[in-house]
Coordinates of C-alpha atoms in Angstrom, one line a residue:
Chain A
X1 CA 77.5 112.9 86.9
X2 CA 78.4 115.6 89.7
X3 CA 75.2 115.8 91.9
X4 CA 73.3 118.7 91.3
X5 CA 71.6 118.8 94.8
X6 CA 74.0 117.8 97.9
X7 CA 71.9 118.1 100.3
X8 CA 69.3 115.3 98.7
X9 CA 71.9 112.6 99.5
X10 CA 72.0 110.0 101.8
X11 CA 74.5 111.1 104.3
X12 CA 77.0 108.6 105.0
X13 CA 78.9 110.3 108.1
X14 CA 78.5 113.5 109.4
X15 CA 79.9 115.7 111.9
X16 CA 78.4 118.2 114.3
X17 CA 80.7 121.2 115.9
X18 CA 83.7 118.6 116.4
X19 CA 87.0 119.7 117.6
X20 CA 90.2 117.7 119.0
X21 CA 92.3 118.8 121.3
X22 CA 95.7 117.1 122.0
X23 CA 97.3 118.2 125.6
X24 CA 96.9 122.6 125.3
X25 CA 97.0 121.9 121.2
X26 CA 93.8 122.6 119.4
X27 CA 93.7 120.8 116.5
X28 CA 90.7 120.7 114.8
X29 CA 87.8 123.3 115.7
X30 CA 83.8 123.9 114.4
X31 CA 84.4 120.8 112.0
X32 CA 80.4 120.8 109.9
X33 CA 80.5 118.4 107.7
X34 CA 78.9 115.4 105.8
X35 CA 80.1 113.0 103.4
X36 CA 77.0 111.7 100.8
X37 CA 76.9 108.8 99.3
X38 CA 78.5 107.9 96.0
X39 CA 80.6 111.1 96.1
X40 CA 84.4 111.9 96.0
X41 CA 85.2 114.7 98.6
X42 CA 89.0 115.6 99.2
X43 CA 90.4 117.6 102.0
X44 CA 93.3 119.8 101.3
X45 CA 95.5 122.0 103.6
X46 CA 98.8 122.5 104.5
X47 CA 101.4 120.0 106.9
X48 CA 99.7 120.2 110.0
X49 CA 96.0 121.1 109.3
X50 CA 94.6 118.6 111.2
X51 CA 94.0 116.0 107.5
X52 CA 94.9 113.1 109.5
X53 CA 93.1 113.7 112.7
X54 CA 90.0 114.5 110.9
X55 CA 89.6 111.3 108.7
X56 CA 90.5 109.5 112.0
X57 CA 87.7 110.9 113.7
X58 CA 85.6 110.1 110.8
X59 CA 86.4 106.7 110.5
X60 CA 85.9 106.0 114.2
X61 CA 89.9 105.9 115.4
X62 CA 89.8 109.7 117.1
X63 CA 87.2 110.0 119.8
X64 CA 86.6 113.9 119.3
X65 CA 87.0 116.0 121.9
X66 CA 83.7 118.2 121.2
X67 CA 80.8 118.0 119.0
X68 CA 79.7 114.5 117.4
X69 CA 80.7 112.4 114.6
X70 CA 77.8 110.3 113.4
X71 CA 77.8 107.4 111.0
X72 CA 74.9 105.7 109.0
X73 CA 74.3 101.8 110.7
X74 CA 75.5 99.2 108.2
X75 CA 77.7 101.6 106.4
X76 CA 81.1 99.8 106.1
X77 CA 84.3 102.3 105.9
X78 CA 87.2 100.6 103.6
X79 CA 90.6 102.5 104.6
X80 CA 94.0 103.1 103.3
X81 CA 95.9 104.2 105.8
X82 CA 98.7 107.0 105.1
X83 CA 101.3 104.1 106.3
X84 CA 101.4 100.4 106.9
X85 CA 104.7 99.9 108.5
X86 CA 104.5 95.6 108.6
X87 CA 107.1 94.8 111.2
X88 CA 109.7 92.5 109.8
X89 CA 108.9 89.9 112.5
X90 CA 105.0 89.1 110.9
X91 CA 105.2 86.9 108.0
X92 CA 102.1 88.2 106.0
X93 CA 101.4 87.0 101.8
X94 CA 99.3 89.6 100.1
X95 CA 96.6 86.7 99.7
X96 CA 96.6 86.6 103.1
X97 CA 96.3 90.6 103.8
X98 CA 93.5 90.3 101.4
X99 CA 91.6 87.7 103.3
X100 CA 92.0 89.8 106.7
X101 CA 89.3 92.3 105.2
X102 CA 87.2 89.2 105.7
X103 CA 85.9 88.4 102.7
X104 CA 85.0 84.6 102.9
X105 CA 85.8 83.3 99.4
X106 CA 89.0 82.9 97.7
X107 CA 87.0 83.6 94.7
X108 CA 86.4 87.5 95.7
X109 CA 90.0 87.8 96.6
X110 CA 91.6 87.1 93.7
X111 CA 89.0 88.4 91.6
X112 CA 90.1 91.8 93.5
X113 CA 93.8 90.9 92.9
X114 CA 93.2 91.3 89.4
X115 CA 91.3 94.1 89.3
X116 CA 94.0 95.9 90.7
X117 CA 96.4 94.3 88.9
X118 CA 98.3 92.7 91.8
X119 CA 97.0 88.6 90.8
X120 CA 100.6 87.2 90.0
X121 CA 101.4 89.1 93.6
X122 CA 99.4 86.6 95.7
X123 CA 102.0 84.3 96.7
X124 CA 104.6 87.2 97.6
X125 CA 105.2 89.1 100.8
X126 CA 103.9 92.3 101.5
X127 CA 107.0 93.3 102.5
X128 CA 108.8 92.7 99.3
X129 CA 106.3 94.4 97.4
X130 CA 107.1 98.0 95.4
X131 CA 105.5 101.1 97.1
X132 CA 102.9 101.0 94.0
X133 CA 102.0 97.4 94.3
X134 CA 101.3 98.0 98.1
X135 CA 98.9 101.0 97.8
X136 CA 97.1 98.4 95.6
X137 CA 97.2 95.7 97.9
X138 CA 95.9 98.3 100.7
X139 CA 93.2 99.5 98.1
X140 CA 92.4 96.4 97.2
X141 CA 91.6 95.2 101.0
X142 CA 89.8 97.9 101.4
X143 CA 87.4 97.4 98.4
X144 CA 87.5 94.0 99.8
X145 CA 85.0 95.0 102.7
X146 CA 82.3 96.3 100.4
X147 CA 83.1 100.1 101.8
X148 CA 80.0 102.2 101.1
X149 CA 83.0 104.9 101.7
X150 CA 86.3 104.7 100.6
X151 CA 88.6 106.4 102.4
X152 CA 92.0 107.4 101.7
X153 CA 95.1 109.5 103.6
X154 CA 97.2 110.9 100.9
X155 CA 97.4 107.4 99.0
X156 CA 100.1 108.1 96.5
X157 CA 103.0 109.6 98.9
X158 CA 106.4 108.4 97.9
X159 CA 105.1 106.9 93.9
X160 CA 106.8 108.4 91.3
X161 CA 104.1 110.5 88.5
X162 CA 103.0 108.0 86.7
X163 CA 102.1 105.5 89.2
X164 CA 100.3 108.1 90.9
X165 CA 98.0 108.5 88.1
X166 CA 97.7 105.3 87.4
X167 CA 96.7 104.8 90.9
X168 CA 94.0 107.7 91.0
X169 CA 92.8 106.1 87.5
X170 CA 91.9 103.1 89.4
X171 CA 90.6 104.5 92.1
X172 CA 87.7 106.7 89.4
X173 CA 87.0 103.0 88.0
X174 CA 86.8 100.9 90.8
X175 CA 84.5 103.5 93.0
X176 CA 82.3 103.5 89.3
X177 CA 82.3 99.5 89.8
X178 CA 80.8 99.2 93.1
X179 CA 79.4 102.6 93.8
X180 CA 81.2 103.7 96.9
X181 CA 81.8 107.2 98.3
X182 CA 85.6 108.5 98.5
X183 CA 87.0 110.6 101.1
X184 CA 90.3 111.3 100.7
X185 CA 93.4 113.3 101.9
X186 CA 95.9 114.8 98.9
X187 CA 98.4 116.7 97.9
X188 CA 98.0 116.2 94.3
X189 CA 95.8 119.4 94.1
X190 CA 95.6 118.9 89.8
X191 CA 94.3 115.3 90.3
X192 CA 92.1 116.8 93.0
X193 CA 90.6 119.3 91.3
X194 CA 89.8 117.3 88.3
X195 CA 87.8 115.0 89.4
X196 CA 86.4 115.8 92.9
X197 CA 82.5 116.7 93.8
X198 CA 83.7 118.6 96.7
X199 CA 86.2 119.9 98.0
X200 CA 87.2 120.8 101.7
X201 CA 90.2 123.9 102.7
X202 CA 90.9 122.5 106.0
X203 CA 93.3 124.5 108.5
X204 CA 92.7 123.5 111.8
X205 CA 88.8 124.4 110.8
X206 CA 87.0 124.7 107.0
X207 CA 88.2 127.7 105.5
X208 CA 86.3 127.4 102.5
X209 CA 84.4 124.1 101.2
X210 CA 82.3 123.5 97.5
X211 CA 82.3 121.9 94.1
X212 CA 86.3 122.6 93.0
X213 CA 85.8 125.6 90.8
X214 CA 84.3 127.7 93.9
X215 CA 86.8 126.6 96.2
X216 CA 89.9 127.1 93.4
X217 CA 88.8 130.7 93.4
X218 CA 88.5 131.4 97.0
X219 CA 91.0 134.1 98.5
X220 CA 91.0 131.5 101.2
X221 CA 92.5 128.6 99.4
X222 CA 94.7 131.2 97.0
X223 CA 96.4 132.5 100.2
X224 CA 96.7 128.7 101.9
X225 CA 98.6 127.6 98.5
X226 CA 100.2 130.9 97.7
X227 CA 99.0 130.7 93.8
X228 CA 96.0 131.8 92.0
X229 CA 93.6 129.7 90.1
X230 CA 95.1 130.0 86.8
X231 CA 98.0 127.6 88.3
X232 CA 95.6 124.9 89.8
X233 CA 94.3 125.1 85.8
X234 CA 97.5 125.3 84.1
X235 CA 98.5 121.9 86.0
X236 CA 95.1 121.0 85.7
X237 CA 95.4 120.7 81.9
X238 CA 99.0 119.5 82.2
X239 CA 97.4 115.8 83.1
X240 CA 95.9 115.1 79.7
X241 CA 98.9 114.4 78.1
X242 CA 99.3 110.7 79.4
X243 CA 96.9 107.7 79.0
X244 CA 98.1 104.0 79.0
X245 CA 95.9 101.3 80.6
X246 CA 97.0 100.5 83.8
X247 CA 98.6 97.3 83.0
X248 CA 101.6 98.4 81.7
X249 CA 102.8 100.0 84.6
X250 CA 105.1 98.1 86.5
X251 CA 105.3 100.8 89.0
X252 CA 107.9 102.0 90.6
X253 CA 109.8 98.7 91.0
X254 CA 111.3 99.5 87.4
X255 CA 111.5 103.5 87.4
Chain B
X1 CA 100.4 56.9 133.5
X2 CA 100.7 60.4 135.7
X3 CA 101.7 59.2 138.3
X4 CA 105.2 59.0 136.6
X5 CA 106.8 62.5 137.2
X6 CA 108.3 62.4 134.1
X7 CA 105.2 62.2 132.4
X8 CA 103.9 65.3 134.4
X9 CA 106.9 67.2 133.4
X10 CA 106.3 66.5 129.8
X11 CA 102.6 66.8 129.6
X12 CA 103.1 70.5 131.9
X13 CA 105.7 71.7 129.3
X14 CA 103.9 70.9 126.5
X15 CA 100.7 72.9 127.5
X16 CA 102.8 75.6 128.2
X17 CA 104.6 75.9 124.8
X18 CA 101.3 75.4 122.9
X19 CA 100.0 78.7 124.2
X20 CA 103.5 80.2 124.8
X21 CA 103.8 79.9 120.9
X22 CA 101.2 81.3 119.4
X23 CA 100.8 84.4 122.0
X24 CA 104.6 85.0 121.8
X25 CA 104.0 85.5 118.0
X26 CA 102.2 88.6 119.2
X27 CA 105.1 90.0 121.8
X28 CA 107.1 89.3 118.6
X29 CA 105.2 91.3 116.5
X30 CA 104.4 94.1 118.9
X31 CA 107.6 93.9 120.2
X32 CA 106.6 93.7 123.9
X33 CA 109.4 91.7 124.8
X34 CA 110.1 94.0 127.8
X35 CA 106.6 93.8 128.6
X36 CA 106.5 90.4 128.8
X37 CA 109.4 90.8 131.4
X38 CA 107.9 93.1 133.2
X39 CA 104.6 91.2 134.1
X40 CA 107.0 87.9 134.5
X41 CA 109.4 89.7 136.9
X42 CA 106.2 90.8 139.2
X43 CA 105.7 87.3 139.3
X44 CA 107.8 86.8 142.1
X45 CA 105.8 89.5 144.2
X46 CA 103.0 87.6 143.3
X47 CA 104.8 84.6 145.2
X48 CA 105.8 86.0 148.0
X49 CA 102.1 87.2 148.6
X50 CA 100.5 84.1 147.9
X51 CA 102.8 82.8 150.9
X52 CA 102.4 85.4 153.1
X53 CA 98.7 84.9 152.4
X54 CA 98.3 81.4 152.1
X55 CA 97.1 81.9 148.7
X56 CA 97.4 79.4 145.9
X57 CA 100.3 80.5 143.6
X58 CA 98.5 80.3 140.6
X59 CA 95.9 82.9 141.7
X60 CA 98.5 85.1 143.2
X61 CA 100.9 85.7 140.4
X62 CA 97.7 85.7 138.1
X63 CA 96.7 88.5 140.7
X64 CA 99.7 90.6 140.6
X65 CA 101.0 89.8 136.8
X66 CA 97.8 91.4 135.9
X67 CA 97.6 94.2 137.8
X68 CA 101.0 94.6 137.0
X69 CA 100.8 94.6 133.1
X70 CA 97.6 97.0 133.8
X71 CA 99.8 99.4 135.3
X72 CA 102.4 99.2 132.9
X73 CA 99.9 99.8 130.0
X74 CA 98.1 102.6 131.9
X75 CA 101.5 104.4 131.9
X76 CA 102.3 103.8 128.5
X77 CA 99.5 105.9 127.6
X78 CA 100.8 108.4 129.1
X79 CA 104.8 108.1 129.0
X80 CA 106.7 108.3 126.2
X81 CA 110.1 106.7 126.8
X82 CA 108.2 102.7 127.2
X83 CA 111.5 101.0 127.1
X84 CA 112.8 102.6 130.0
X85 CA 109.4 102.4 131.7
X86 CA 109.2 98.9 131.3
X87 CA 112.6 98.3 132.5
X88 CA 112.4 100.2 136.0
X89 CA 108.6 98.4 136.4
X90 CA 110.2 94.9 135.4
X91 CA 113.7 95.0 137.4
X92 CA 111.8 97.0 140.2
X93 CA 109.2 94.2 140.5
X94 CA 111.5 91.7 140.4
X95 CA 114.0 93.3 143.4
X96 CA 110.3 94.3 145.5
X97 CA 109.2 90.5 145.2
X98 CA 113.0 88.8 145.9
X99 CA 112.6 91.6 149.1
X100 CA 109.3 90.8 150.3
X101 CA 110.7 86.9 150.1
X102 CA 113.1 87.8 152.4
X103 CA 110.6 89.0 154.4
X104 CA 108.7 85.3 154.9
X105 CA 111.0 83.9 157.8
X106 CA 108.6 81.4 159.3
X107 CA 108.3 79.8 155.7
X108 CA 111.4 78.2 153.7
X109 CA 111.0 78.6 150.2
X110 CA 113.0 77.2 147.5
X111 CA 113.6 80.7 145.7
X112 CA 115.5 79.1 143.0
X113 CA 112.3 77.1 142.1
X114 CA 110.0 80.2 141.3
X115 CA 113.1 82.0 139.2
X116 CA 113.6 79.4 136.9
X117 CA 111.2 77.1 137.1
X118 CA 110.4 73.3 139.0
X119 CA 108.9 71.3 136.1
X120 CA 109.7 67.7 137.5
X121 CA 108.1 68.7 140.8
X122 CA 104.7 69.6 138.8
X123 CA 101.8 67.8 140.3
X124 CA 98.2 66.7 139.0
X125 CA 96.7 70.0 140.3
X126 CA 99.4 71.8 139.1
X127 CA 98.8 70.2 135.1
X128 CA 95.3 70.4 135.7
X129 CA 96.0 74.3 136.2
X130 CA 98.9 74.5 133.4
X131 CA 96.2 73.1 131.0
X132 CA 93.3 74.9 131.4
X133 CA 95.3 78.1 131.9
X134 CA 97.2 77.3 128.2
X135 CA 93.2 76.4 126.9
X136 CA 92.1 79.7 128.3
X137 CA 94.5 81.5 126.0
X138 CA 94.4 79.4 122.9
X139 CA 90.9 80.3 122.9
X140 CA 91.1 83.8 123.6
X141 CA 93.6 84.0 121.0
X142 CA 91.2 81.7 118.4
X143 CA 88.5 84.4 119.0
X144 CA 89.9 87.4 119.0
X145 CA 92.9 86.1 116.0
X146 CA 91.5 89.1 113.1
X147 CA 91.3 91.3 115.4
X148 CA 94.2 91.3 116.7
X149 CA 96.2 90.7 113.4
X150 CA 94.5 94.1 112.6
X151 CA 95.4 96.3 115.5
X152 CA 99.0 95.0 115.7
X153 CA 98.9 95.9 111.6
X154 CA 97.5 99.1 112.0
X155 CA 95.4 100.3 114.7
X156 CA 93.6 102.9 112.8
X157 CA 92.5 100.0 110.0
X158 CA 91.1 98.2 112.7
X159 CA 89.1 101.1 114.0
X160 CA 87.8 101.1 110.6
X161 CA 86.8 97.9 111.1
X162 CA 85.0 98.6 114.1
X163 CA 88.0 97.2 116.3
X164 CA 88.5 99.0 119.7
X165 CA 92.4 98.7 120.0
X166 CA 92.5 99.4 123.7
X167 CA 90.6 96.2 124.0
X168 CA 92.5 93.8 122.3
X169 CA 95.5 95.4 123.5
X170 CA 93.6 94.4 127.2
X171 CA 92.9 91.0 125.6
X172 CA 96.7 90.3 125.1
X173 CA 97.3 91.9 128.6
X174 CA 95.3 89.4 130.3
X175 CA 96.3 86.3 128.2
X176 CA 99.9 87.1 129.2
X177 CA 99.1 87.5 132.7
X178 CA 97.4 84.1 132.5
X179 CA 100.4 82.6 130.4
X180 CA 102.7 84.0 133.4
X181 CA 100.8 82.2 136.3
X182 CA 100.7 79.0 134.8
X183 CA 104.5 79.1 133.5
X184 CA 106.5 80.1 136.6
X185 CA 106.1 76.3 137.8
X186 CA 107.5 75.3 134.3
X187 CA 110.5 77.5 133.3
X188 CA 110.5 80.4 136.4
X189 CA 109.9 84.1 136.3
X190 CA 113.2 84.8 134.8
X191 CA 113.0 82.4 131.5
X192 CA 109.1 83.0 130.7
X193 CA 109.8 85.5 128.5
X194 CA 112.2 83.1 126.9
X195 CA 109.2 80.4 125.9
X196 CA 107.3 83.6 124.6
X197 CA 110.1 85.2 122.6
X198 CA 112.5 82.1 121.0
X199 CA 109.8 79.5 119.8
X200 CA 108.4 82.7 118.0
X201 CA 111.6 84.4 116.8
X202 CA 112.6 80.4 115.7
X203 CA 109.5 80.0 113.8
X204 CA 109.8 83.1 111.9
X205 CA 112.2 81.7 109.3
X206 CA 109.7 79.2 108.5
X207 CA 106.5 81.0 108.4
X208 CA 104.9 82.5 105.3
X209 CA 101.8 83.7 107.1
X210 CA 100.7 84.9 110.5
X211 CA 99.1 81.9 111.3
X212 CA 101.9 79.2 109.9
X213 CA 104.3 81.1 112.1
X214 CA 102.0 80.5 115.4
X215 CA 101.6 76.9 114.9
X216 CA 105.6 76.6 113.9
X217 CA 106.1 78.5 117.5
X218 CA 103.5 76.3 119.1
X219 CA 105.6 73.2 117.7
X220 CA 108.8 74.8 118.4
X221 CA 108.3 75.1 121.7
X222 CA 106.8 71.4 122.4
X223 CA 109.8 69.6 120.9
X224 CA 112.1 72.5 122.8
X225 CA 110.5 71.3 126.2
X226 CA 110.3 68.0 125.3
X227 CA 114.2 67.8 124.0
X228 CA 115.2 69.6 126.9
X229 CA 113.7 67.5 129.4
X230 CA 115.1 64.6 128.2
X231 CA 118.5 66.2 128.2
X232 CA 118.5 67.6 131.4
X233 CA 117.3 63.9 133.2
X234 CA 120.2 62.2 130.9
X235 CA 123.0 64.9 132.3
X236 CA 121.3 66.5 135.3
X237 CA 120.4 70.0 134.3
X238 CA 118.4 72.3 135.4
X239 CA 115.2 71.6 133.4
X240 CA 113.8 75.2 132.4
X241 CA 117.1 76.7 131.4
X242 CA 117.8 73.1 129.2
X243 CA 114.1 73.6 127.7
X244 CA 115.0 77.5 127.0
X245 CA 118.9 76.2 125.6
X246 CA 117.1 73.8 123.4
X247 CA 114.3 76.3 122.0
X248 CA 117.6 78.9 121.1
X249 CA 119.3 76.2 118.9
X250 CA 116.0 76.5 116.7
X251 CA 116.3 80.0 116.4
X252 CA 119.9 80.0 116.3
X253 CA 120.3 76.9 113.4
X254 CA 118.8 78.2 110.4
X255 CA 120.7 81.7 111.0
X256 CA 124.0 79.7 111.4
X257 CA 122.9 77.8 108.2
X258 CA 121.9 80.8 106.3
X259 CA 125.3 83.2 107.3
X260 CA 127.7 79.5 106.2
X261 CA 125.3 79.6 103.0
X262 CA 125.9 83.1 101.9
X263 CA 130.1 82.9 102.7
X264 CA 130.2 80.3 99.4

């Protein structure tokens, strides 16, 4: 499954020397790197790192201050965003937020409703919806646009443990379904390590970067996360104790 | 049938509140009430200098409410605390233009007319302008709709998308601008806000989706102007506030009728 050979993959975006500075603040610095198609790469670090600026220069939202970001033509980028405030004031059904990622038949959006589970949904408003449900609906929207790369900023803040791997369940079957890369921002370093291809130590720049084994071991991440590997393993082996199907989750709306 | 000033007044009123509707769905939602005031207020300046320069009025208030709500934006970038901002830029154009009035002796000018509004003086220029002004919007709005819906969602999802935020934001700046000159004949630089913000606010109740709520405003706001024209020639009141009065019991009714509903 893991590809063997990185550097034979299609890249999908890539960036070149690319730094941000906000005001005197340096942000981001010497950012090489290139997301291929069909893999899952996550980006670790501490608060402040620079997570969120860098996917937002990846998917086009940052302008960086040095280097280059480029992206393959035709490539669509699906996006969850970390938060979705929805002011109170906009009236929105999550049929409707499906249909804003443009996909013209009502066909493909409900189909989608119901492969994330969120069909009998449809007719609510996002608003009202349980913090599980929504990352679903934002998923689903973004799965929607046919994303040859998914990308995702720490999708499972504020769900409780089993919707959260419930959630990164879906996200391993879905990508299978249509064959999307995944680029994604998380703090679930067990989940992370499991099933990644590659894995990047961001703090302000790459610390260390490779298949999660090499980058578990690195001094570099040990120090960042103040344990050593045997703890990203002991957690690691901690996450084989559950598996219902995701149906039976009623999220967080019950727990 | 226009030469009946009545009829103006209705037909001017209700191509204002179509496009006052929908595009005051979007101050709702991106709450730039205070914006709207601000590029209203300057509306008056714009007055003044179309008199002092024997402009048309329509071209300078469209003149001045843009550049106006360009600067305002350009600062926002830049400024953090946007409500205060806003308020110096919309009370501080609104005292600069009622001074540089003052200034225009050789000309009388009915101030009250520009502050809140002359709809039964509207003429067939004037409706011509009103109309093609309220199209210009609509259809800025119609084209632009999903992308705007995105970057008021989230503006990072919409540069996703391939969505330049600063431009729609620009879109909305200029279709406000445009809103403001063709509306200060109608309801005045004080109230426009008012046929942005109530029809909107009104139709919210109502509205499961974006797009139900912008047609609710849009309706909303004709019956509003409609109603309160006919109220104001049956007691003789001043038309724009009547038209703003009527467009408040909307929003105010189905609040009233919810908090009685909850007491039992």
């Amino acid at each position: 499954m893991r590809p063997a050979k990185r550097r034979d993959l299609v890249s999908l975006v890539c960036t070149q020397g690319v730094g941000v500075r906000f005001g005197g603040r340096r942000i981001l610095r010497d950012i090489d790197l290139s997301i291929r198609n069909r893999e899952i790469v996550t980006i670790v670090g501490p608060n402040g790192s620079g997570k969120t600026t860098l996917l937002r220069v990846l998917i086009g939202a940052q302008v960086p201050t040095e280097g280059k970001v480029v992206r393959k033509a035709g490539a669509n980028i699906g996006y969850v965003p970390q938060r979705l405030a929805i002011d109170r004031t906009m009236p929105l059904t999550v049929a409707r937020w499906l249909r804003l990622s443009g996909a013209p038949k009502a066909v493909d959006y409900q189909h989608m409703a119901e492969r994330v589970g969120i069909a009998q949904l449809l007719g609510e408003q996002m608003g009202s919806l349980s913090g599980g449900e929504f990352q679903r609906a934002l998923l689903a929207q973004a799965l929607l646009t046919q994303p040859a790369l998914l990308v995702l900023d720490e999708p499972t803040q504020g769900l409780d443990q089993p919707a959260i791997a419930s959630f990164y369940r879906l996200i391993e079957a879905v990508r299978k379904e249509i064959e999307c890369a995944v680029l994604m921002v998380s703090h679930d370093l067990h989940v992370v390590m499991r099933s990644s291809d590659h894995v990047i130590c961001l703090n302000g720049h790459v610390c260390c970067e490779g298949p999660p084994t090499v980058v578990s071991a690195a001094p570099e991440y040990q120090a960042l996360f103040g344990f050593g590997a045997e703890g990203a393993l002991a957690l690691y082996r901690h996450e084989h104790d559950h598996s219902h199907d995701h149906a039976d989750e009623a999220d967080s709306r019950v727990g | 049938m226009l030469d009946d000033f009545l009829v103006r007044a209705a037909l001017a009123g209700t191509g204002l509140a179509l496009a006052a509707g929908p595009l005051g769905c979007f101050v709702v939602w991106r709450r730039m009430a205070y914006f709207g005031d601000a590029t209203s207020h300057a509306a008056i300046l714009g007055v003044a200098l179309s008199l002092a320069f024997s402009l048309s009025i329509f071209i300078g208030v469209l003149v001045v409410a843009l550049a106006m709500a360009l600067l305002v934006l350009a600062l926002s970038e830049r400024v953090y605390a946007m409500d205060t901002l806003l308020g110096v830029a919309a009370h501080g154009a609104l005292a600069l233009g009622l001074v540089a009035v003052s200034f225009l002796s050789g000309i009388r000018i009915d101030l009250m007319a520009y502050l809140f509004g002359d709809i039964l003086a509207v003429g067939r220029v004037d409706l011509a302008v009103i109309w093609i002004g309220a199209a210009l919007v609509l259809v800025l709005l119609r084209v632009r709709w999903q992308a705007l819906l995105l970057v008021t969602l989230n503006t990072d999802l919409a540069a996703a998308r391939g969505y330049d935020a600063r431009r729609e934001q620009l879109i909305l700046t200029l279709a406000l601008a445009v809103l403001v000159a063709v509306a200060i004949k109608v309801v005045g630089a004080l109230l426009i806000t008012a046929m942005l913000i109530i029809p909107a606010a009104a139709a919210r109740s109502f509205a499961k989706t974006p797009e139900a709520m912008a047609v609710m405003a849009a309706v909303i706001g004709v019956i509003s102007a409609l109603v309160g024209l006919a109220v104001s020639f049956q007691w003789d009141t001043p038309t724009g506030p009547t038209i703003v009065v009527a467009a408040t019991l909307f929003f105010v009714a189905p609040a009233f009728a919810q908090l009685t509903g909850t007491r039992h």
